Amino acid sequence: MNAYADYLMIISLPPGLVKEISRYKRASVNAIGHFEGMHSRAYISVTHQVRCKPFLAQPAIVRMGQRLSTMPPVELYLNGFAYFSNGRSVRTIYAKIEMNERAENWFKLLTIQMGIKLPNFVPHITVARNIPVTAFNKLWPNFENRDLKHRFIVNGLTVLHRDTFAEQSEWKIFRELHFGNKLLAF
């Protein structure tokens, strides 16, 4: 067993949407060249826990899965693109999730059931991460008024893990946690 592990909790996307985001990533590479995450699979990142002791983290994840099973699935809507400013010199372009009241309440419930605090959490699907401002200025006009509309159902949370200190350690699925439909709070 590893002494320390990192855990990444994500919302996986339907294959058709993953393919669509991949098309946008390839088009971005054609416009600005290589960038961080250009080949990564599209998903919604919820939280990244680093340097955890597996003998503590894994039972906690199992308990969290029991709490998440009481949550209903949710339908989310993509509506265009936006960007983050990651400091002065880099930007991240992402597909924007429409945060209506139902989605906001669902994500609040998700963080409560997970037992985590995520200040300033903006659910999104990354297209081009940490690109220099000059590349952003060239790429953003292609996204700024682009109409991306897509709806999809979120049925679960995927927990990935990797060894913290291993060189070239790859993310592997630790557990798939499914949302039930036991709470009808929405």
Coordinates of C-alpha atoms in Angstrom, one line a residue:
M1 CA 0.0 0.0 0.0
N2 CA 1.2 3.5 -0.8
A3 CA 2.3 5.7 2.1
Y4 CA 0.5 8.7 0.6
A5 CA -2.0 9.1 -2.2
D6 CA -3.7 12.0 -4.0
Y7 CA -7.5 11.8 -4.7
L8 CA -9.3 13.7 -7.5
M9 CA -13.1 13.7 -7.4
I10 CA -14.7 14.5 -10.7
I11 CA -18.1 14.4 -12.4
S12 CA -17.6 12.3 -15.5
L13 CA -19.4 13.4 -18.7
P14 CA -21.4 11.5 -21.3
P15 CA -19.2 10.2 -24.2
G16 CA -20.8 12.6 -26.8
L17 CA -20.0 15.6 -24.7
V18 CA -16.4 14.4 -24.1
K19 CA -16.0 14.1 -27.8
E20 CA -17.4 17.6 -28.4
I21 CA -15.0 19.2 -25.9
S22 CA -12.2 17.2 -27.4
R23 CA -13.0 18.8 -30.8
Y24 CA -12.7 22.3 -29.2
K25 CA -9.4 21.3 -27.6
R26 CA -8.0 20.1 -31.0
A27 CA -9.2 23.3 -32.7
S28 CA -7.4 25.3 -30.0
V29 CA -4.2 23.4 -30.5
N30 CA -4.4 24.2 -34.2
A31 CA -4.8 27.9 -33.4
I32 CA -2.2 28.4 -30.6
G33 CA -0.1 25.2 -30.4
H34 CA 0.4 22.9 -27.5
F35 CA -0.9 23.7 -24.0
E36 CA -1.3 22.0 -20.7
G37 CA -4.2 19.4 -20.6
M38 CA -4.7 19.5 -24.4
H39 CA -5.1 15.7 -24.4
S40 CA -6.9 15.2 -21.1
R41 CA -10.4 13.9 -21.0
A42 CA -13.1 16.4 -20.3
Y43 CA -14.8 16.3 -16.9
I44 CA -16.0 18.6 -14.1
S45 CA -13.4 18.7 -11.3
V46 CA -15.0 18.9 -7.8
T47 CA -12.0 18.6 -5.5
H48 CA -8.4 17.5 -5.4
Q49 CA -7.1 16.1 -2.1
V50 CA -3.3 15.7 -2.0
R51 CA -1.0 13.7 0.2
C52 CA -3.6 11.7 2.0
K53 CA -3.0 8.6 4.0
P54 CA -5.0 5.8 2.2
F55 CA -5.9 4.0 5.4
L56 CA -7.8 7.1 6.5
A57 CA -9.0 8.5 3.2
Q58 CA -10.4 5.3 1.7
P59 CA -12.9 4.5 4.5
A60 CA -13.9 8.2 4.5
I61 CA -14.6 7.9 0.8
V62 CA -16.8 4.8 1.4
R63 CA -18.8 6.7 4.0
M64 CA -19.0 9.7 1.7
G65 CA -20.4 7.4 -1.0
Q66 CA -23.2 6.3 1.4
R67 CA -24.2 9.9 1.9
L68 CA -24.0 10.7 -1.8
S69 CA -26.3 7.8 -2.6
T70 CA -29.1 9.8 -0.9
M71 CA -28.7 12.6 -3.4
P72 CA -30.8 12.8 -6.6
P73 CA -29.1 13.0 -10.0
V74 CA -29.3 16.4 -11.6
E75 CA -29.6 17.7 -15.1
L76 CA -27.0 20.3 -16.0
Y77 CA -26.9 22.7 -19.0
L78 CA -23.9 24.0 -20.8
N79 CA -24.4 27.5 -22.2
G80 CA -21.4 29.0 -24.0
F81 CA -17.8 29.6 -22.8
A82 CA -16.1 31.8 -20.2
Y83 CA -12.6 32.1 -18.8
F84 CA -10.6 32.5 -15.6
S85 CA -7.7 34.7 -15.1
N86 CA -5.1 32.6 -13.3
G87 CA -2.8 35.5 -12.3
R88 CA -1.5 38.1 -14.6
S89 CA 0.1 36.0 -17.2
V90 CA -2.2 33.0 -17.9
R91 CA -5.9 32.3 -18.6
T92 CA -8.1 29.2 -18.7
I93 CA -11.0 28.9 -21.2
Y94 CA -13.9 26.7 -20.2
A95 CA -17.4 25.5 -21.2
K96 CA -19.8 27.3 -18.8
I97 CA -22.4 25.4 -16.8
E98 CA -25.6 27.4 -16.4
M99 CA -26.0 27.9 -12.7
N100 CA -29.8 28.1 -12.2
E101 CA -31.3 27.8 -8.7
R102 CA -31.7 24.0 -9.0
A103 CA -28.0 23.5 -10.1
E104 CA -26.8 25.9 -7.3
N105 CA -28.8 24.0 -4.7
W106 CA -27.6 20.7 -6.0
F107 CA -23.9 21.7 -5.8
K108 CA -24.4 23.1 -2.3
L109 CA -25.9 19.7 -1.3
L110 CA -23.0 17.9 -3.0
T111 CA -20.4 19.8 -0.9
I112 CA -22.4 19.2 2.3
Q113 CA -22.7 15.5 1.6
M114 CA -19.0 15.3 0.7
G115 CA -18.1 17.1 3.9
I116 CA -15.9 19.7 2.1
K117 CA -15.9 23.5 1.7
L118 CA -15.2 24.9 -1.7
P119 CA -15.1 28.6 -1.5
N120 CA -15.6 30.3 -4.9
F121 CA -16.3 27.0 -6.6
V122 CA -17.3 27.4 -10.2
P123 CA -18.4 24.1 -11.8
H124 CA -16.9 24.1 -15.4
I125 CA -15.4 21.9 -18.1
T126 CA -11.9 23.0 -19.0
V127 CA -11.0 23.5 -22.7
A128 CA -7.7 25.3 -22.6
R129 CA -5.9 25.5 -19.2
N130 CA -3.2 27.9 -18.2
I131 CA -2.5 29.4 -21.6
P132 CA -0.3 32.6 -21.8
V133 CA -2.2 35.8 -22.3
T134 CA -0.8 36.2 -25.8
A135 CA -2.3 32.8 -26.8
F136 CA -5.5 33.6 -25.0
N137 CA -5.9 36.9 -26.9
K138 CA -5.6 35.0 -30.1
L139 CA -7.9 32.1 -29.1
W140 CA -10.7 33.8 -27.1
P141 CA -12.3 35.5 -30.1
N142 CA -13.1 32.0 -31.4
F143 CA -15.0 31.2 -28.2
E144 CA -16.4 34.5 -27.0
N145 CA -19.6 34.4 -29.0
R146 CA -19.7 30.7 -29.8
D147 CA -23.0 29.0 -29.0
L148 CA -22.5 25.8 -27.1
K149 CA -25.7 24.4 -25.8
H150 CA -25.8 20.9 -24.3
R151 CA -27.7 19.2 -21.5
F152 CA -26.7 16.1 -19.6
I153 CA -27.6 14.1 -16.5
V154 CA -25.1 13.7 -13.6
N155 CA -25.6 10.3 -12.0
G156 CA -22.4 10.0 -10.0
L157 CA -19.0 11.1 -8.8
T158 CA -15.8 9.4 -9.9
V159 CA -12.9 9.2 -7.4
L160 CA -9.5 8.8 -9.0
H161 CA -6.3 8.2 -7.1
R162 CA -2.5 8.0 -7.6
D163 CA 0.6 7.6 -5.6
T164 CA 1.7 11.0 -4.3
F165 CA 5.5 10.5 -4.7
A166 CA 5.8 8.1 -7.6
E167 CA 7.4 9.5 -10.8
Q168 CA 4.9 9.5 -13.7
S169 CA 2.1 8.3 -11.5
E170 CA -1.1 8.0 -13.5
W171 CA -4.7 8.6 -12.2
K172 CA -6.7 5.4 -11.8
I173 CA -10.3 4.9 -10.8
F174 CA -10.6 4.2 -7.1
R175 CA -14.4 4.2 -6.9
E176 CA -17.5 5.2 -8.7
L177 CA -20.0 6.8 -6.3
H178 CA -23.6 6.9 -7.6
F179 CA -26.3 9.3 -6.7
G180 CA -29.6 7.6 -5.7
N181 CA -32.9 9.3 -5.8
K182 CA -33.8 9.1 -2.2
L183 CA -34.0 12.8 -1.4
L184 CA -36.6 14.7 -3.4
A185 CA -35.4 18.1 -2.1
F186 CA -35.5 19.7 -5.6

